[in-house]
Amino acid sequence: MNGRVEFLTLTDPEKIWMPDLFFKNEKTGQLHEITMPNMYIRIFSDGGVLYSVRISLTLSCPMDLKLYPLDKQTCSLKMASCECEYSCLTVDLLFKREFSYYLIQIYVPCCMLVIVSWVSFWLDQNAVPARVSLGVTTLLTMATQTSGINAALPPVSYTKAIDVWTGVCLMFVFGAMLEFALVNYASRSDMHRETLKRGRRQQMELDHQTALGELGDHTDDGQTAYAMAC
């Protein structure tokens, strides 16, 4: 304004003094230099300096996954001096998961698998291949779903909310398989007892008929002996 220069733009940071800053929780970093270094410096007339640079960082962020996927995580971006003891600049970022994604990808499929496993309750107990195939398929699918969920997360030593959900679903699916095994065993036991009862009944009838036959033979022998005596 009025012929005065408001700021001076530089592209070489070595021409001025730069603070020795670093990111305390940085894991990896990348400075963008295509097609030229992505940075610029503005020196204002009042002595202020604007230093802008484009970088990509991978930062460490300790997380508490006990409520996953209903959790909220706070990750910090920490910038400090690498030589002197100064205050640390910290930027806290709050992350919240989109529940609709997990509803479609995890909760709905697990509920459908449990409902499909319960279909075996309406199948004939003598349809062994159908009930076994249905139970084994749903159990393996549920186990694969659980493994896929845990593979996408870092290993932790505590139980997560999603572990409780998948564990309960696995219990329901396994319970359907166990119910079929118990019903099949009870049915075979009833059939075995019925067969034994039928066998005993037939044996008793056979013994009764044999006894009547022997009694008839004795009667005929007595009548024959009486006739000969007369």
Short mmCIF file of C-alpha atoms in Angstrom, two decimals:
data_model
loop_
_atom_site.label_atom_id
_atom_site.label_comp_id
_atom_site.label_asym_id
_atom_site.label_seq_id
_atom_site.Cartn_x
_atom_site.Cartn_y
_atom_site.Cartn_z
CA MET A 1 0.00 0.00 0.00
CA ASN A 2 1.24 3.49 -0.90
CA GLY A 3 4.17 1.88 -2.74
CA ARG A 4 5.15 -0.23 0.25
CA VAL A 5 5.78 -3.96 -0.10
CA GLU A 6 3.54 -5.89 2.27
CA PHE A 7 5.57 -9.10 2.23
CA LEU A 8 8.56 -10.70 0.61
CA THR A 9 8.24 -14.21 -0.77
CA LEU A 10 11.15 -16.68 -0.62
CA THR A 11 11.48 -20.27 -1.78
CA ASP A 12 14.83 -21.11 -0.21
CA PRO A 13 14.56 -21.63 3.58
CA GLU A 14 18.35 -21.60 3.95
CA LYS A 15 18.41 -17.85 3.41
CA ILE A 16 16.80 -17.18 6.79
CA TRP A 17 17.03 -18.68 10.25
CA MET A 18 14.68 -21.62 10.80
CA PRO A 19 13.74 -23.18 14.14
CA ASP A 20 14.92 -26.77 14.68
CA LEU A 21 11.46 -28.31 14.93
CA PHE A 22 10.47 -31.96 14.74
CA PHE A 23 7.34 -34.03 15.33
CA LYS A 24 7.70 -35.99 18.56
CA ASN A 25 5.27 -38.80 17.67
CA GLU A 26 6.32 -39.15 14.03
CA LYS A 27 6.80 -42.67 12.64
CA THR A 28 7.55 -41.80 9.03
CA GLY A 29 7.46 -38.59 7.00
CA GLN A 30 7.67 -37.43 3.40
CA LEU A 31 8.50 -34.01 2.00
CA HIS A 32 6.78 -33.34 -1.33
CA GLU A 33 9.17 -32.11 -4.01
CA ILE A 34 7.28 -32.76 -7.27
CA THR A 35 7.71 -30.84 -9.49
CA MET A 36 9.55 -28.50 -7.12
CA PRO A 37 9.78 -28.28 -3.32
CA ASN A 38 6.27 -27.58 -2.01
CA MET A 39 7.18 -24.75 0.33
CA TYR A 40 7.31 -21.01 0.49
CA ILE A 41 8.24 -18.32 2.98
CA ARG A 42 6.67 -14.91 3.44
CA ILE A 43 8.39 -12.18 5.41
CA PHE A 44 5.98 -9.40 6.33
CA SER A 45 6.85 -5.77 6.89
CA ASP A 46 6.04 -6.00 10.59
CA GLY A 47 8.63 -8.76 11.07
CA GLY A 48 6.26 -11.69 10.95
CA VAL A 49 7.36 -14.77 9.06
CA LEU A 50 5.04 -17.32 7.43
CA TYR A 51 6.63 -20.66 6.62
CA SER A 52 4.41 -23.08 4.67
CA VAL A 53 5.50 -26.57 3.67
CA ARG A 54 3.57 -29.61 2.42
CA ILE A 55 4.51 -32.85 4.13
CA SER A 56 2.90 -36.24 4.73
CA LEU A 57 3.32 -37.83 8.17
CA THR A 58 2.53 -41.14 9.78
CA LEU A 59 2.08 -40.50 13.49
CA SER A 60 1.81 -42.84 16.43
CA CYS A 61 -1.48 -42.69 18.31
CA PRO A 62 -2.18 -44.83 21.39
CA MET A 63 -5.76 -46.11 21.21
CA ASP A 64 -8.18 -47.71 23.63
CA LEU A 65 -10.22 -50.23 21.61
CA LYS A 66 -12.38 -51.60 24.43
CA LEU A 67 -15.52 -50.03 22.91
CA TYR A 68 -14.63 -50.71 19.26
CA PRO A 69 -16.42 -49.97 16.93
CA LEU A 70 -18.38 -47.56 19.13
CA ASP A 71 -15.26 -45.86 20.41
CA LYS A 72 -13.81 -42.37 20.02
CA GLN A 73 -10.08 -41.82 19.68
CA THR A 74 -8.05 -38.69 20.38
CA CYS A 75 -4.79 -38.49 18.44
CA SER A 76 -2.21 -35.77 18.98
CA LEU A 77 0.17 -33.98 16.65
CA LYS A 78 3.16 -32.89 18.76
CA MET A 79 5.78 -30.43 17.57
CA ALA A 80 8.82 -29.51 19.66
CA SER A 81 12.41 -28.32 19.45
CA CYS A 82 15.05 -31.02 19.09
CA GLU A 83 17.81 -29.12 20.91
CA CYS A 84 16.32 -26.89 23.58
CA GLU A 85 13.74 -27.24 26.32
CA TYR A 86 10.69 -25.34 25.07
CA SER A 87 6.97 -25.77 25.36
CA CYS A 88 5.56 -28.41 23.03
CA LEU A 89 2.88 -27.48 20.50
CA THR A 90 0.12 -30.11 20.55
CA VAL A 91 -2.87 -30.41 18.25
CA ASP A 92 -5.52 -32.91 19.40
CA LEU A 93 -7.68 -34.56 16.74
CA LEU A 94 -10.88 -36.36 17.76
CA PHE A 95 -11.86 -39.31 15.56
CA LYS A 96 -15.27 -40.95 15.65
CA ARG A 97 -16.17 -44.02 13.60
CA GLU A 98 -19.10 -44.01 11.18
CA PHE A 99 -21.46 -46.58 12.70
CA SER A 100 -23.43 -47.19 9.49
CA TYR A 101 -20.36 -48.82 7.90
CA TYR A 102 -19.97 -51.31 10.73
CA LEU A 103 -23.72 -51.89 10.82
CA ILE A 104 -23.66 -53.05 7.20
CA GLN A 105 -20.31 -54.84 7.27
CA ILE A 106 -20.45 -56.57 10.68
CA TYR A 107 -23.70 -56.43 12.64
CA VAL A 108 -26.20 -57.24 9.87
CA PRO A 109 -24.18 -60.20 8.44
CA CYS A 110 -23.70 -61.67 11.93
CA CYS A 111 -27.43 -61.40 12.68
CA MET A 112 -28.27 -63.04 9.36
CA LEU A 113 -25.88 -65.93 10.05
CA VAL A 114 -27.47 -66.54 13.45
CA ILE A 115 -30.98 -66.49 11.95
CA VAL A 116 -29.92 -68.89 9.18
CA SER A 117 -28.49 -71.28 11.77
CA TRP A 118 -31.87 -71.27 13.56
CA VAL A 119 -33.58 -72.48 10.36
CA SER A 120 -32.38 -75.97 11.31
CA PHE A 121 -34.96 -75.97 14.13
CA TRP A 122 -37.71 -76.24 11.50
CA LEU A 123 -36.05 -79.05 9.55
CA ASP A 124 -36.99 -82.67 10.06
CA GLN A 125 -34.79 -84.27 12.69
CA ASN A 126 -34.21 -87.19 10.34
CA ALA A 127 -32.80 -84.86 7.64
CA VAL A 128 -29.30 -85.32 8.99
CA PRO A 129 -27.28 -84.18 5.92
CA ALA A 130 -29.28 -80.97 5.55
CA ARG A 131 -29.05 -80.00 9.21
CA VAL A 132 -25.36 -80.87 9.50
CA SER A 133 -24.46 -78.99 6.31
CA LEU A 134 -26.41 -75.92 7.43
CA GLY A 135 -24.87 -75.92 10.90
CA VAL A 136 -21.28 -76.46 9.76
CA THR A 137 -21.56 -73.84 7.00
CA THR A 138 -22.91 -71.13 9.31
CA LEU A 139 -20.34 -71.98 11.99
CA LEU A 140 -17.41 -71.76 9.57
CA THR A 141 -18.75 -68.55 8.02
CA MET A 142 -19.12 -66.97 11.45
CA ALA A 143 -15.58 -68.02 12.39
CA THR A 144 -14.24 -66.54 9.14
CA GLN A 145 -16.13 -63.30 9.81
CA THR A 146 -14.60 -63.09 13.28
CA SER A 147 -11.08 -63.71 11.96
CA GLY A 148 -11.52 -61.03 9.30
CA ILE A 149 -12.63 -58.48 11.90
CA ASN A 150 -9.65 -59.17 14.18
CA ALA A 151 -7.20 -59.17 11.26
CA ALA A 152 -8.06 -55.53 10.55
CA LEU A 153 -7.21 -54.48 14.13
CA PRO A 154 -3.94 -54.36 16.07
CA PRO A 155 -3.50 -57.24 18.54
CA VAL A 156 -4.46 -56.20 22.08
CA SER A 157 -4.50 -58.04 25.39
CA TYR A 158 -8.02 -57.04 26.45
CA THR A 159 -11.51 -57.89 25.26
CA LYS A 160 -13.15 -55.51 22.81
CA ALA A 161 -16.87 -54.84 22.41
CA ILE A 162 -16.80 -56.45 18.96
CA ASP A 163 -15.27 -59.58 20.55
CA VAL A 164 -18.27 -59.87 22.86
CA TRP A 165 -20.66 -59.47 19.92
CA THR A 166 -18.96 -62.06 17.70
CA GLY A 167 -18.54 -64.40 20.68
CA VAL A 168 -22.26 -64.32 21.47
CA CYS A 169 -23.10 -64.90 17.79
CA LEU A 170 -20.73 -67.87 17.72
CA MET A 171 -22.40 -69.26 20.83
CA PHE A 172 -25.83 -69.04 19.18
CA VAL A 173 -24.59 -70.76 16.01
CA PHE A 174 -22.77 -73.44 18.00
CA GLY A 175 -25.86 -73.88 20.18
CA ALA A 176 -27.91 -74.67 17.08
CA MET A 177 -25.39 -77.37 16.15
CA LEU A 178 -25.38 -78.72 19.70
CA GLU A 179 -29.20 -78.79 19.76
CA PHE A 180 -29.25 -80.98 16.65
CA ALA A 181 -26.72 -83.36 18.17
CA LEU A 182 -28.75 -83.67 21.39
CA VAL A 183 -32.04 -84.13 19.52
CA ASN A 184 -30.50 -86.76 17.25
CA TYR A 185 -29.04 -88.61 20.24
CA ALA A 186 -32.34 -88.47 22.15
CA SER A 187 -34.24 -89.66 19.06
CA ARG A 188 -31.91 -92.61 18.57
CA SER A 189 -32.15 -93.45 22.27
CA ASP A 190 -35.96 -93.42 22.08
CA MET A 191 -35.88 -95.61 18.99
CA HIS A 192 -33.51 -98.01 20.72
CA ARG A 193 -35.73 -98.22 23.80
CA GLU A 194 -38.80 -98.72 21.61
CA THR A 195 -37.00 -101.50 19.73
CA LEU A 196 -36.09 -103.19 23.01
CA LYS A 197 -39.68 -102.90 24.26
CA ARG A 198 -41.00 -104.31 20.99
CA GLY A 199 -38.50 -107.17 21.18
CA ARG A 200 -39.47 -107.98 24.77
CA ARG A 201 -43.15 -107.85 23.86
CA GLN A 202 -42.62 -110.20 20.93
CA GLN A 203 -40.56 -112.52 23.10
CA MET A 204 -43.28 -112.57 25.75
CA GLU A 205 -45.91 -113.35 23.13
CA LEU A 206 -43.72 -116.10 21.70
CA ASP A 207 -43.14 -117.55 25.17
CA HIS A 208 -46.85 -117.38 25.87
CA GLN A 209 -47.68 -119.15 22.63
CA THR A 210 -45.01 -121.76 23.34
CA ALA A 211 -46.42 -122.34 26.81
CA LEU A 212 -49.94 -122.73 25.41
CA GLY A 213 -48.62 -125.17 22.82
CA GLU A 214 -46.88 -127.27 25.45
CA LEU A 215 -50.02 -127.23 27.61
CA GLY A 216 -52.06 -128.41 24.63
CA ASP A 217 -49.60 -131.22 23.97
CA HIS A 218 -49.82 -132.40 27.59
CA THR A 219 -53.63 -132.36 27.40
CA ASP A 220 -53.64 -134.39 24.20
CA ASP A 221 -51.22 -136.92 25.71
CA GLY A 222 -53.43 -137.30 28.79
CA GLN A 223 -56.56 -137.87 26.75
CA THR A 224 -54.77 -140.45 24.57
CA ALA A 225 -53.53 -142.36 27.62
CA TYR A 226 -57.02 -142.36 29.17
CA ALA A 227 -58.56 -143.71 25.96
CA MET A 228 -56.00 -146.51 25.76
CA ALA A 229 -56.68 -147.48 29.37
CA CYS A 230 -60.38 -147.74 28.71
#
